[in-house]
Structure formats: C-alpha cells, structure tokens
Amino acid sequence: MNINVIGIDIGGTNLRGAVVDSKGKILKKYSLSSEANVGIDNLINNLIDLINNLRADFKITGIGIGIPGILDSKKGIITQAPNIKNAANYPIIKVLNSRIKPRLPLVIENDANCAAFGEYKFGAGLGFKTLIMITLGTGVGGGIILNGEIWNGAHGMGGEIGHIKIYPDGNKCNCGNRGCLESYSSLVGIKNMIKKGLTENKINKKLLEKIKSTKHDKLPELFYEEAKSGNSFSKRLWEEFGKALGIGISSLTNLLNVEIVVIGGGIANAWQMFIPSTKKAVKENTLIGPYQKLKISKSKLKNDAGILGAASLILPEK
Ligand SMILES: [Zn+2]
C-alpha cells in the first residue's frame, strides 16, 4: 500500500510543505507566506490552508511539522519561538487537532532537527547511524542524530551547535555570551568580519561601495564572487569563517565521534571558499581516532531537507 504523508517546514517568512511518499519522493509541493511575524493566529490559518491544499488530491496518513524554536514535542507545545510572534507556550497540536478535519496524526519537531533527520533518512547521511547537521544561514543551526534518533537533550533544548565556544573572549553573540560559532560562521559572523575589516582599514573603497549596495542576505554571494576574483579581504573572510567552523566540528567530533557531519543552509553554497580552512582546522584540532573515521559532506537535500525530515517523523519505520 502506498503511504503518503505531509512534511511542513515553518519559516520566519515562508511556510513550505509537500506530500511525500514512503521512499522520500516529493509528490506535490506548495508554499505560502507564513506571516509568523504578524502572529501565531495568522500562521495557524496559513498552516490550515497549506494542509488543505496538499491533502486535496492524496490520501494522507499523517503530518510532520518542523518549527523554528524550542518545543515540547511530546506535549505538542511550542515553548519558545523568537521568530513567531506570540507563540510562547502555545499548544499547537491541540489547536491543529481542533482545526484539521478529518483529523490526522500530527508530530512537531525543531526545524534544524528535522533537516538533520531528513539528511539522515534520504540525503547525505544515508547509510550512517550517527550524524551531525550544521546549517549555515543567518545564524548557525544544528541537529544531532545518534543511533538513528534525534538527540535534543533532556528538556528539548540540546543541539545548539551555533553556541558552542570557539574563541573565549571572542565576538559578542546574540545569546549574550562571547566567541560562539554563530558569531563567526554565519551571516551574523560575516557582518562581524565586515565591522572588524572596517575598523582595521582592510576594506578598499571599491569593495566598500559594493557592500553598501548589497542587500544583507546577499552578502555571502558578494564575498563568494569577490574571493573568486582574488580580493584578499574576501579570501581572508572565508578563511576565518571556515576555521571557526572547523574548530566547532572538531569539538563535536571529539565529544560524539559521529560518522558524518553534513553542512547545509544557504551559505553552504560558498563551500569551495571555506571548506579548505574548515578541513585544515578539523585535522589540527581533532583526536586522531575520531578524525580518521570522520566524513564531512555537503547537504544533498538542500531546501527540501526540513520538509523531508518532518515527513520522515510520521512515516512508519521500514
Ligand atoms: Zn551564542
């Protein structure tokens, strides 16, 4: 019998979903604005529209939803979600159960964990049992899979890879601490390096003009192109970005001895610019045993990792 489920990825801007079969094949996709910044009620209305659209032509057996925030998955509650307005302590499963007709089994999971689970089930992590996924975007997201299960800590707050310490007394992080991975290997990190470059007078006039006329979320692409054409500040920026990532991966590897680290997120597109210094730092800082067994790979599922991971949560074990 064909089993089809719905996987949903809730983002700060977009709400993306798909009908997925038991082999991880996407049969239909749909997306709309999430309006998460307007409020949780708008988000729920959009979520219902998305689900109704996706289930119209398919027999669906369940829905998995990836949510950006700290959740109590068992109780079906969003504990804390800074990118969704008024979502603190929100009983999302209870609300959805009362709105989805006919009712379907529902599960929720943190979005970064979903992406890691997607890569584990259907992507770069296929065939491995232990995996870490690092998502490079505005910040640094992380998901840990141990023996085929998501590890998110005793209270659902674990796997915060973006906030492991890279440099004590380093850059100030949004979390209030200093020297976190996120303050180097992310869009936030790139902005920190621009600031530093400006105070140290390392950015020439031509590059500064380009930085000023570039939208923030396009800065990684700008520095990718600049590094490719030999600009020394841009090359240095990616070296620093990659080195911090490598130091972070070495701490995780020394601690967990995972088989594979998968790197995804929009900035992973600059792979060839940062990965040499990442690999160098991993080699220099990881114990020889776990280092020799470690594989570092680029995400295979890209934007679909979250959707496929959320769908996998509700697919029956083979
Ligand atoms: Zn931090």
PDB file of C-alpha atoms and ligand atoms in Angstrom:
ATOM      1  CA  MET A   1       0.000   0.000   0.000  1.00  0.00           C
ATOM      2  CA  ASN A   2       1.207   3.483  -0.808  1.00  0.00           C
ATOM      3  CA  ILE A   3       1.752   5.596   2.268  1.00  0.00           C
ATOM      4  CA  ASN A   4       1.747   9.342   1.752  1.00  0.00           C
ATOM      5  CA  VAL A   5       2.390  11.904   4.465  1.00  0.00           C
ATOM      6  CA  ILE A   6       2.737  15.671   4.618  1.00  0.00           C
ATOM      7  CA  GLY A   7       6.009  17.311   5.687  1.00  0.00           C
ATOM      8  CA  ILE A   8       5.961  21.012   6.593  1.00  0.00           C
ATOM      9  CA  ASP A   9       8.763  23.474   7.239  1.00  0.00           C
ATOM     10  CA  ILE A  10       7.678  26.629   9.076  1.00  0.00           C
ATOM     11  CA  GLY A  11       9.991  29.541   8.380  1.00  0.00           C
ATOM     12  CA  GLY A  12      10.009  33.120   9.598  1.00  0.00           C
ATOM     13  CA  THR A  13       8.978  34.222   6.086  1.00  0.00           C
ATOM     14  CA  ASN A  14       7.656  31.186   4.229  1.00  0.00           C
ATOM     15  CA  LEU A  15       5.566  28.187   5.004  1.00  0.00           C
ATOM     16  CA  ARG A  16       6.610  25.264   2.802  1.00  0.00           C
ATOM     17  CA  GLY A  17       5.059  21.844   2.588  1.00  0.00           C
ATOM     18  CA  ALA A  18       4.962  18.724   0.462  1.00  0.00           C
ATOM     19  CA  VAL A  19       3.238  15.398   0.048  1.00  0.00           C
ATOM     20  CA  VAL A  20       5.936  12.765   0.486  1.00  0.00           C
ATOM     21  CA  ASP A  21       5.770   9.007  -0.132  1.00  0.00           C
ATOM     22  CA  SER A  22       7.450   6.307   1.976  1.00  0.00           C
ATOM     23  CA  LYS A  23      10.583   6.379  -0.215  1.00  0.00           C
ATOM     24  CA  GLY A  24      11.090  10.087   0.378  1.00  0.00           C
ATOM     25  CA  LYS A  25       9.801  11.126  -3.021  1.00  0.00           C
ATOM     26  CA  ILE A  26       8.074  14.523  -3.153  1.00  0.00           C
ATOM     27  CA  LEU A  27       4.742  14.149  -4.981  1.00  0.00           C
ATOM     28  CA  LYS A  28       3.434  17.688  -4.627  1.00  0.00           C
ATOM     29  CA  LYS A  29       4.796  20.908  -3.205  1.00  0.00           C
ATOM     30  CA  TYR A  30       3.058  24.047  -2.013  1.00  0.00           C
ATOM     31  CA  SER A  31       4.194  27.162  -0.221  1.00  0.00           C
ATOM     32  CA  LEU A  32       2.773  30.430   1.008  1.00  0.00           C
ATOM     33  CA  SER A  33       3.722  33.303   3.246  1.00  0.00           C
ATOM     34  CA  SER A  34       3.904  32.201   6.909  1.00  0.00           C
ATOM     35  CA  GLU A  35       3.085  35.601   8.454  1.00  0.00           C
ATOM     36  CA  ALA A  36       4.926  34.355  11.539  1.00  0.00           C
ATOM     37  CA  ASN A  37       5.925  37.937  12.304  1.00  0.00           C
ATOM     38  CA  VAL A  38       2.257  39.000  12.362  1.00  0.00           C
ATOM     39  CA  GLY A  39       1.292  36.415  14.933  1.00  0.00           C
ATOM     40  CA  ILE A  40       0.630  32.770  15.718  1.00  0.00           C
ATOM     41  CA  ASP A  41      -3.084  33.016  14.724  1.00  0.00           C
ATOM     42  CA  ASN A  42      -2.173  34.099  11.182  1.00  0.00           C
ATOM     43  CA  LEU A  43       0.425  31.353  10.992  1.00  0.00           C
ATOM     44  CA  ILE A  44      -2.152  28.738  12.048  1.00  0.00           C
ATOM     45  CA  ASN A  45      -4.656  29.949   9.404  1.00  0.00           C
ATOM     46  CA  ASN A  46      -1.956  29.702   6.728  1.00  0.00           C
ATOM     47  CA  LEU A  47      -0.930  26.285   8.008  1.00  0.00           C
ATOM     48  CA  ILE A  48      -4.525  25.045   7.631  1.00  0.00           C
ATOM     49  CA  ASP A  49      -4.667  26.433   4.051  1.00  0.00           C
ATOM     50  CA  LEU A  50      -1.391  24.677   3.234  1.00  0.00           C
ATOM     51  CA  ILE A  51      -2.581  21.349   4.669  1.00  0.00           C
ATOM     52  CA  ASN A  52      -5.943  21.530   2.875  1.00  0.00           C
ATOM     53  CA  ASN A  53      -4.229  22.303  -0.417  1.00  0.00           C
ATOM     54  CA  LEU A  54      -1.775  19.420  -0.060  1.00  0.00           C
ATOM     55  CA  ARG A  55      -4.273  16.799   1.074  1.00  0.00           C
ATOM     56  CA  ALA A  56      -6.846  17.605  -1.636  1.00  0.00           C
ATOM     57  CA  ASP A  57      -5.557  15.024  -4.170  1.00  0.00           C
ATOM     58  CA  PHE A  58      -3.917  12.447  -1.908  1.00  0.00           C
ATOM     59  CA  LYS A  59      -4.808  10.014   0.830  1.00  0.00           C
ATOM     60  CA  ILE A  60      -2.673  11.273   3.712  1.00  0.00           C
ATOM     61  CA  THR A  61      -1.810   9.225   6.821  1.00  0.00           C
ATOM     62  CA  GLY A  62      -0.103  11.878   8.949  1.00  0.00           C
ATOM     63  CA  ILE A  63       1.584  15.267   9.176  1.00  0.00           C
ATOM     64  CA  GLY A  64       5.064  16.168  10.443  1.00  0.00           C
ATOM     65  CA  ILE A  65       5.858  19.821  11.143  1.00  0.00           C
ATOM     66  CA  GLY A  66       9.251  21.484  11.622  1.00  0.00           C
ATOM     67  CA  ILE A  67       9.082  24.602  13.801  1.00  0.00           C
ATOM     68  CA  PRO A  68      11.841  27.171  14.432  1.00  0.00           C
ATOM     69  CA  GLY A  69      12.031  27.174  18.207  1.00  0.00           C
ATOM     70  CA  ILE A  70      12.253  25.193  21.411  1.00  0.00           C
ATOM     71  CA  LEU A  71       9.412  22.708  21.662  1.00  0.00           C
ATOM     72  CA  ASP A  72       7.927  20.167  23.998  1.00  0.00           C
ATOM     73  CA  SER A  73       7.268  17.688  21.187  1.00  0.00           C
ATOM     74  CA  LYS A  74       5.629  15.114  23.468  1.00  0.00           C
ATOM     75  CA  LYS A  75       3.105  17.587  24.853  1.00  0.00           C
ATOM     76  CA  GLY A  76       2.727  19.297  21.455  1.00  0.00           C
ATOM     77  CA  ILE A  77       3.674  22.719  22.796  1.00  0.00           C
ATOM     78  CA  ILE A  78       5.859  25.494  21.369  1.00  0.00           C
ATOM     79  CA  THR A  79       7.867  26.523  24.442  1.00  0.00           C
ATOM     80  CA  GLN A  80       9.714  29.431  22.845  1.00  0.00           C
ATOM     81  CA  ALA A  81       9.976  30.650  19.246  1.00  0.00           C
ATOM     82  CA  PRO A  82      11.522  34.126  18.823  1.00  0.00           C
ATOM     83  CA  ASN A  83      10.635  34.221  15.105  1.00  0.00           C
ATOM     84  CA  ILE A  84       6.911  33.552  15.625  1.00  0.00           C
ATOM     85  CA  LYS A  85       5.020  36.359  17.318  1.00  0.00           C
ATOM     86  CA  ASN A  86       3.034  35.374  20.459  1.00  0.00           C
ATOM     87  CA  ALA A  87       3.993  31.713  20.196  1.00  0.00           C
ATOM     88  CA  ALA A  88       5.440  31.175  23.684  1.00  0.00           C
ATOM     89  CA  ASN A  89       3.817  28.189  25.473  1.00  0.00           C
ATOM     90  CA  TYR A  90       1.396  27.718  22.577  1.00  0.00           C
ATOM     91  CA  PRO A  91      -0.424  24.336  22.435  1.00  0.00           C
ATOM     92  CA  ILE A  92      -0.051  23.936  18.668  1.00  0.00           C
ATOM     93  CA  ILE A  93      -1.058  20.258  18.440  1.00  0.00           C
ATOM     94  CA  LYS A  94      -4.259  20.840  20.426  1.00  0.00           C
ATOM     95  CA  VAL A  95      -5.162  23.824  18.215  1.00  0.00           C
ATOM     96  CA  LEU A  96      -4.405  21.970  14.961  1.00  0.00           C
ATOM     97  CA  ASN A  97      -6.340  18.902  16.126  1.00  0.00           C
ATOM     98  CA  SER A  98      -9.418  21.073  16.555  1.00  0.00           C
ATOM     99  CA  ARG A  99      -8.978  22.694  13.127  1.00  0.00           C
ATOM    100  CA  ILE A 100      -7.929  19.831  10.818  1.00  0.00           C
ATOM    101  CA  LYS A 101     -10.970  17.944   9.556  1.00  0.00           C
ATOM    102  CA  PRO A 102     -10.874  14.968   9.283  1.00  0.00           C
ATOM    103  CA  ARG A 103      -8.222  14.663  11.952  1.00  0.00           C
ATOM    104  CA  LEU A 104      -4.770  13.251  11.182  1.00  0.00           C
ATOM    105  CA  PRO A 105      -1.872  12.085  13.379  1.00  0.00           C
ATOM    106  CA  LEU A 106       0.455  15.058  13.949  1.00  0.00           C
ATOM    107  CA  VAL A 107       4.030  15.416  15.166  1.00  0.00           C
ATOM    108  CA  ILE A 108       6.167  18.508  15.724  1.00  0.00           C
ATOM    109  CA  GLU A 109       9.939  18.836  15.918  1.00  0.00           C
ATOM    110  CA  ASN A 110      12.502  21.643  15.902  1.00  0.00           C
ATOM    111  CA  ASP A 111      13.262  22.682  12.295  1.00  0.00           C
ATOM    112  CA  ALA A 112      17.044  22.153  12.486  1.00  0.00           C
ATOM    113  CA  ASN A 113      16.463  18.666  13.898  1.00  0.00           C
ATOM    114  CA  CYS A 114      14.082  17.994  11.011  1.00  0.00           C
ATOM    115  CA  ALA A 115      16.755  18.980   8.480  1.00  0.00           C
ATOM    116  CA  ALA A 116      19.260  16.663  10.175  1.00  0.00           C
ATOM    117  CA  PHE A 117      16.711  13.828  10.200  1.00  0.00           C
ATOM    118  CA  GLY A 118      15.937  14.432   6.505  1.00  0.00           C
ATOM    119  CA  GLU A 119      19.617  14.152   5.540  1.00  0.00           C
ATOM    120  CA  TYR A 120      19.908  11.039   7.727  1.00  0.00           C
ATOM    121  CA  LYS A 121      16.914   9.331   6.131  1.00  0.00           C
ATOM    122  CA  PHE A 122      17.169  10.384   2.497  1.00  0.00           C
ATOM    123  CA  GLY A 123      20.242  12.582   1.911  1.00  0.00           C
ATOM    124  CA  ALA A 124      23.991  12.788   2.559  1.00  0.00           C
ATOM    125  CA  GLY A 125      23.621  10.710   5.726  1.00  0.00           C
ATOM    126  CA  LEU A 126      22.025   7.723   4.048  1.00  0.00           C
ATOM    127  CA  GLY A 127      23.632   4.540   5.379  1.00  0.00           C
ATOM    128  CA  PHE A 128      25.050   6.170   8.528  1.00  0.00           C
ATOM    129  CA  LYS A 129      23.670   5.794  12.058  1.00  0.00           C
ATOM    130  CA  THR A 130      25.205   8.860  13.727  1.00  0.00           C
ATOM    131  CA  LEU A 131      25.221  12.276  12.125  1.00  0.00           C
ATOM    132  CA  ILE A 132      25.517  15.958  12.890  1.00  0.00           C
ATOM    133  CA  MET A 133      23.970  18.525  10.595  1.00  0.00           C
ATOM    134  CA  ILE A 134      25.171  22.123  10.701  1.00  0.00           C
ATOM    135  CA  THR A 135      23.033  24.715   8.912  1.00  0.00           C
ATOM    136  CA  LEU A 136      24.789  27.918   7.886  1.00  0.00           C
ATOM    137  CA  GLY A 137      22.347  30.780   7.461  1.00  0.00           C
ATOM    138  CA  THR A 138      21.593  33.988   9.340  1.00  0.00           C
ATOM    139  CA  GLY A 139      22.734  32.047  12.382  1.00  0.00           C
ATOM    140  CA  VAL A 140      24.073  28.518  12.807  1.00  0.00           C
ATOM    141  CA  GLY A 141      21.529  25.743  13.290  1.00  0.00           C
ATOM    142  CA  GLY A 142      22.313  22.242  14.399  1.00  0.00           C
ATOM    143  CA  GLY A 143      20.801  18.801  14.623  1.00  0.00           C
ATOM    144  CA  ILE A 144      22.272  15.649  16.147  1.00  0.00           C
ATOM    145  CA  ILE A 145      21.232  12.104  15.197  1.00  0.00           C
ATOM    146  CA  LEU A 146      22.558   9.356  17.465  1.00  0.00           C
ATOM    147  CA  ASN A 147      21.822   5.730  16.606  1.00  0.00           C
ATOM    148  CA  GLY A 148      19.070   6.816  14.248  1.00  0.00           C
ATOM    149  CA  GLU A 149      17.295   9.084  16.713  1.00  0.00           C
ATOM    150  CA  ILE A 150      17.198  12.848  17.132  1.00  0.00           C
ATOM    151  CA  TRP A 151      19.104  13.881  20.263  1.00  0.00           C
ATOM    152  CA  ASN A 152      17.692  17.158  21.519  1.00  0.00           C
ATOM    153  CA  GLY A 153      18.603  16.911  25.167  1.00  0.00           C
ATOM    154  CA  ALA A 154      16.778  16.110  28.373  1.00  0.00           C
ATOM    155  CA  HIS A 155      14.492  19.128  28.018  1.00  0.00           C
ATOM    156  CA  GLY A 156      14.379  19.581  24.236  1.00  0.00           C
ATOM    157  CA  MET A 157      16.973  22.352  24.347  1.00  0.00           C
ATOM    158  CA  GLY A 158      20.064  20.489  23.170  1.00  0.00           C
ATOM    159  CA  GLY A 159      21.863  20.531  19.839  1.00  0.00           C
ATOM    160  CA  GLU A 160      22.536  24.291  19.961  1.00  0.00           C
ATOM    161  CA  ILE A 161      25.652  23.904  17.863  1.00  0.00           C
ATOM    162  CA  GLY A 162      25.667  27.619  16.993  1.00  0.00           C
ATOM    163  CA  HIS A 163      26.526  28.441  20.590  1.00  0.00           C
ATOM    164  CA  ILE A 164      29.454  26.145  21.250  1.00  0.00           C
ATOM    165  CA  LYS A 165      32.530  28.146  22.205  1.00  0.00           C
ATOM    166  CA  ILE A 166      35.143  28.753  19.527  1.00  0.00           C
ATOM    167  CA  TYR A 167      37.160  31.670  20.909  1.00  0.00           C
ATOM    168  CA  PRO A 168      36.881  32.629  24.601  1.00  0.00           C
ATOM    169  CA  ASP A 169      36.610  36.439  24.739  1.00  0.00           C
ATOM    170  CA  GLY A 170      35.756  36.440  21.022  1.00  0.00           C
ATOM    171  CA  ASN A 171      32.934  38.242  19.209  1.00  0.00           C
ATOM    172  CA  LYS A 172      29.828  39.066  21.218  1.00  0.00           C
ATOM    173  CA  CYS A 173      26.990  36.694  20.296  1.00  0.00           C
ATOM    174  CA  ASN A 174      23.233  37.350  20.174  1.00  0.00           C
ATOM    175  CA  CYS A 175      22.846  34.864  23.046  1.00  0.00           C
ATOM    176  CA  GLY A 176      24.800  37.204  25.335  1.00  0.00           C
ATOM    177  CA  ASN A 177      27.982  35.122  25.502  1.00  0.00           C
ATOM    178  CA  ARG A 178      31.205  35.584  23.585  1.00  0.00           C
ATOM    179  CA  GLY A 179      33.030  33.644  20.892  1.00  0.00           C
ATOM    180  CA  CYS A 180      30.158  31.334  19.838  1.00  0.00           C
ATOM    181  CA  LEU A 181      30.362  29.562  16.452  1.00  0.00           C
ATOM    182  CA  GLU A 182      27.375  31.610  15.258  1.00  0.00           C
ATOM    183  CA  SER A 183      29.299  34.850  15.676  1.00  0.00           C
ATOM    184  CA  TYR A 184      31.834  33.645  13.048  1.00  0.00           C
ATOM    185  CA  SER A 185      30.362  31.062  10.652  1.00  0.00           C
ATOM    186  CA  SER A 186      27.049  32.642   9.628  1.00  0.00           C
ATOM    187  CA  LEU A 187      25.621  35.812   8.099  1.00  0.00           C
ATOM    188  CA  VAL A 188      25.942  37.349  11.573  1.00  0.00           C
ATOM    189  CA  GLY A 189      29.605  36.284  11.521  1.00  0.00           C
ATOM    190  CA  ILE A 190      30.166  37.790   8.068  1.00  0.00           C
ATOM    191  CA  LYS A 191      28.747  41.102   9.317  1.00  0.00           C
ATOM    192  CA  ASN A 192      31.095  40.938  12.337  1.00  0.00           C
ATOM    193  CA  MET A 193      34.033  40.444   9.989  1.00  0.00           C
ATOM    194  CA  ILE A 194      32.955  43.426   7.862  1.00  0.00           C
ATOM    195  CA  LYS A 195      32.883  45.582  11.008  1.00  0.00           C
ATOM    196  CA  LYS A 196      36.336  44.369  12.004  1.00  0.00           C
ATOM    197  CA  GLY A 197      37.637  44.923   8.471  1.00  0.00           C
ATOM    198  CA  LEU A 198      36.376  48.497   8.553  1.00  0.00           C
ATOM    199  CA  THR A 199      37.974  49.366  11.897  1.00  0.00           C
ATOM    200  CA  GLU A 200      41.263  47.826  10.731  1.00  0.00           C
ATOM    201  CA  ASN A 201      41.057  49.603   7.382  1.00  0.00           C
ATOM    202  CA  LYS A 202      41.261  46.335   5.435  1.00  0.00           C
ATOM    203  CA  ILE A 203      38.355  47.001   3.066  1.00  0.00           C
ATOM    204  CA  ASN A 204      39.185  49.002  -0.031  1.00  0.00           C
ATOM    205  CA  LYS A 205      36.872  51.704  -1.366  1.00  0.00           C
ATOM    206  CA  LYS A 206      35.623  49.671  -4.303  1.00  0.00           C
ATOM    207  CA  LEU A 207      34.607  46.729  -2.097  1.00  0.00           C
ATOM    208  CA  LEU A 208      33.020  49.044   0.464  1.00  0.00           C
ATOM    209  CA  GLU A 209      30.782  50.530  -2.245  1.00  0.00           C
ATOM    210  CA  LYS A 210      29.698  47.036  -3.281  1.00  0.00           C
ATOM    211  CA  ILE A 211      28.993  46.058   0.359  1.00  0.00           C
ATOM    212  CA  LYS A 212      26.862  49.181   0.825  1.00  0.00           C
ATOM    213  CA  SER A 213      24.760  48.477  -2.264  1.00  0.00           C
ATOM    214  CA  THR A 214      24.204  44.786  -1.427  1.00  0.00           C
ATOM    215  CA  LYS A 215      21.166  43.539   0.492  1.00  0.00           C
ATOM    216  CA  HIS A 216      22.219  41.874   3.748  1.00  0.00           C
ATOM    217  CA  ASP A 217      21.126  38.380   2.801  1.00  0.00           C
ATOM    218  CA  LYS A 218      23.103  38.633  -0.463  1.00  0.00           C
ATOM    219  CA  LEU A 219      26.408  39.437   1.277  1.00  0.00           C
ATOM    220  CA  PRO A 220      27.635  35.795   1.219  1.00  0.00           C
ATOM    221  CA  GLU A 221      27.193  35.746  -2.574  1.00  0.00           C
ATOM    222  CA  LEU A 222      29.072  39.040  -2.916  1.00  0.00           C
ATOM    223  CA  PHE A 223      32.041  37.763  -0.883  1.00  0.00           C
ATOM    224  CA  TYR A 224      31.969  34.467  -2.771  1.00  0.00           C
ATOM    225  CA  GLU A 225      32.341  36.293  -6.093  1.00  0.00           C
ATOM    226  CA  GLU A 226      34.935  38.698  -4.670  1.00  0.00           C
ATOM    227  CA  ALA A 227      37.024  35.851  -3.242  1.00  0.00           C
ATOM    228  CA  LYS A 228      36.805  34.044  -6.574  1.00  0.00           C
ATOM    229  CA  SER A 229      38.209  37.074  -8.339  1.00  0.00           C
ATOM    230  CA  GLY A 230      41.081  37.295  -5.863  1.00  0.00           C
ATOM    231  CA  ASN A 231      40.045  40.036  -3.408  1.00  0.00           C
ATOM    232  CA  SER A 232      42.285  39.493  -0.380  1.00  0.00           C
ATOM    233  CA  PHE A 233      39.821  40.681   2.305  1.00  0.00           C
ATOM    234  CA  SER A 234      37.129  38.348   0.953  1.00  0.00           C
ATOM    235  CA  LYS A 235      39.514  35.386   0.817  1.00  0.00           C
ATOM    236  CA  ARG A 236      40.545  36.087   4.416  1.00  0.00           C
ATOM    237  CA  LEU A 237      36.877  36.357   5.450  1.00  0.00           C
ATOM    238  CA  TRP A 238      36.128  32.853   4.182  1.00  0.00           C
ATOM    239  CA  GLU A 239      39.285  31.512   5.828  1.00  0.00           C
ATOM    240  CA  GLU A 240      38.126  32.838   9.204  1.00  0.00           C
ATOM    241  CA  PHE A 241      34.599  31.598   8.584  1.00  0.00           C
ATOM    242  CA  GLY A 242      35.898  28.127   7.690  1.00  0.00           C
ATOM    243  CA  LYS A 243      38.415  27.936  10.509  1.00  0.00           C
ATOM    244  CA  ALA A 244      35.810  28.658  13.196  1.00  0.00           C
ATOM    245  CA  LEU A 245      33.526  26.036  11.657  1.00  0.00           C
ATOM    246  CA  GLY A 246      36.381  23.516  11.674  1.00  0.00           C
ATOM    247  CA  ILE A 247      37.182  24.179  15.344  1.00  0.00           C
ATOM    248  CA  GLY A 248      33.490  23.673  16.145  1.00  0.00           C
ATOM    249  CA  ILE A 249      33.347  20.416  14.194  1.00  0.00           C
ATOM    250  CA  SER A 250      36.457  19.134  15.973  1.00  0.00           C
ATOM    251  CA  SER A 251      34.887  19.718  19.428  1.00  0.00           C
ATOM    252  CA  LEU A 252      31.732  17.909  18.314  1.00  0.00           C
ATOM    253  CA  THR A 253      33.750  15.050  16.834  1.00  0.00           C
ATOM    254  CA  ASN A 254      35.939  14.647  19.915  1.00  0.00           C
ATOM    255  CA  LEU A 255      32.800  14.551  22.049  1.00  0.00           C
ATOM    256  CA  LEU A 256      30.475  12.400  19.942  1.00  0.00           C
ATOM    257  CA  ASN A 257      32.646  10.505  17.405  1.00  0.00           C
ATOM    258  CA  VAL A 258      29.909  10.729  14.781  1.00  0.00           C
ATOM    259  CA  GLU A 259      30.353   9.134  11.367  1.00  0.00           C
ATOM    260  CA  ILE A 260      29.408  12.140   9.277  1.00  0.00           C
ATOM    261  CA  VAL A 261      28.968  15.913   9.575  1.00  0.00           C
ATOM    262  CA  VAL A 262      26.602  17.330   6.958  1.00  0.00           C
ATOM    263  CA  ILE A 263      26.826  21.042   6.179  1.00  0.00           C
ATOM    264  CA  GLY A 264      23.799  22.804   4.698  1.00  0.00           C
ATOM    265  CA  GLY A 265      21.981  26.134   4.631  1.00  0.00           C
ATOM    266  CA  GLY A 266      22.235  28.942   2.083  1.00  0.00           C
ATOM    267  CA  ILE A 267      25.850  29.868   2.872  1.00  0.00           C
ATOM    268  CA  ALA A 268      26.970  26.269   2.230  1.00  0.00           C
ATOM    269  CA  ASN A 269      26.865  27.350  -1.437  1.00  0.00           C
ATOM    270  CA  ALA A 270      30.210  29.072  -0.769  1.00  0.00           C
ATOM    271  CA  TRP A 271      31.608  25.593   0.070  1.00  0.00           C
ATOM    272  CA  GLN A 272      34.751  25.814  -2.069  1.00  0.00           C
ATOM    273  CA  MET A 273      35.740  29.086  -0.384  1.00  0.00           C
ATOM    274  CA  PHE A 274      35.555  27.973   3.254  1.00  0.00           C
ATOM    275  CA  ILE A 275      35.922  24.187   3.246  1.00  0.00           C
ATOM    276  CA  PRO A 276      39.753  24.052   2.827  1.00  0.00           C
ATOM    277  CA  SER A 277      40.250  26.007   6.088  1.00  0.00           C
ATOM    278  CA  THR A 278      37.441  24.039   7.749  1.00  0.00           C
ATOM    279  CA  LYS A 279      39.144  20.739   6.908  1.00  0.00           C
ATOM    280  CA  LYS A 280      42.537  22.096   7.998  1.00  0.00           C
ATOM    281  CA  ALA A 281      41.141  23.184  11.400  1.00  0.00           C
ATOM    282  CA  VAL A 282      39.341  19.852  11.839  1.00  0.00           C
ATOM    283  CA  LYS A 283      42.593  17.993  11.180  1.00  0.00           C
ATOM    284  CA  GLU A 284      44.569  20.192  13.582  1.00  0.00           C
ATOM    285  CA  ASN A 285      42.066  20.041  16.449  1.00  0.00           C
ATOM    286  CA  THR A 286      40.507  16.575  16.358  1.00  0.00           C
ATOM    287  CA  LEU A 287      41.874  13.489  18.102  1.00  0.00           C
ATOM    288  CA  ILE A 288      43.412  11.156  15.554  1.00  0.00           C
ATOM    289  CA  GLY A 289      40.978   8.255  16.117  1.00  0.00           C
ATOM    290  CA  PRO A 290      37.662  10.052  15.543  1.00  0.00           C
ATOM    291  CA  TYR A 291      39.307  12.241  12.858  1.00  0.00           C
ATOM    292  CA  GLN A 292      40.258   9.248  10.715  1.00  0.00           C
ATOM    293  CA  LYS A 293      36.694   7.946  10.788  1.00  0.00           C
ATOM    294  CA  LEU A 294      35.003  11.279  10.096  1.00  0.00           C
ATOM    295  CA  LYS A 295      33.324  12.248   6.838  1.00  0.00           C
ATOM    296  CA  ILE A 296      32.355  15.864   6.086  1.00  0.00           C
ATOM    297  CA  SER A 297      29.749  16.313   3.342  1.00  0.00           C
ATOM    298  CA  LYS A 298      27.639  18.995   1.768  1.00  0.00           C
ATOM    299  CA  SER A 299      23.862  18.687   2.242  1.00  0.00           C
ATOM    300  CA  LYS A 300      22.233  16.689  -0.542  1.00  0.00           C
ATOM    301  CA  LEU A 301      18.621  17.686   0.036  1.00  0.00           C
ATOM    302  CA  LYS A 302      19.299  21.445   0.254  1.00  0.00           C
ATOM    303  CA  ASN A 303      15.996  23.319   0.766  1.00  0.00           C
ATOM    304  CA  ASP A 304      13.994  20.096   0.990  1.00  0.00           C
ATOM    305  CA  ALA A 305      15.888  18.664   3.994  1.00  0.00           C
ATOM    306  CA  GLY A 306      13.452  20.207   6.506  1.00  0.00           C
ATOM    307  CA  ILE A 307      10.333  19.087   4.647  1.00  0.00           C
ATOM    308  CA  LEU A 308      11.612  15.547   4.117  1.00  0.00           C
ATOM    309  CA  GLY A 309      12.788  15.300   7.723  1.00  0.00           C
ATOM    310  CA  ALA A 310       9.421  16.475   9.041  1.00  0.00           C
ATOM    311  CA  ALA A 311       7.693  13.935   6.771  1.00  0.00           C
ATOM    312  CA  SER A 312      10.050  11.167   7.972  1.00  0.00           C
ATOM    313  CA  LEU A 313       8.951  11.753  11.554  1.00  0.00           C
ATOM    314  CA  ILE A 314       5.490  10.477  10.729  1.00  0.00           C
ATOM    315  CA  LEU A 315       6.459   7.794   8.180  1.00  0.00           C
ATOM    316  CA  PRO A 316       6.356   4.266   9.599  1.00  0.00           C
ATOM    317  CA  GLU A 317       9.749   2.598  10.203  1.00  0.00           C
ATOM    318  CA  LYS A 318      10.619   0.262   7.373  1.00  0.00           C
TER     319      LYS A 318
HETATM  320 ZN    ZN B   1      25.918  32.354  21.368  1.00  0.00          ZN
END
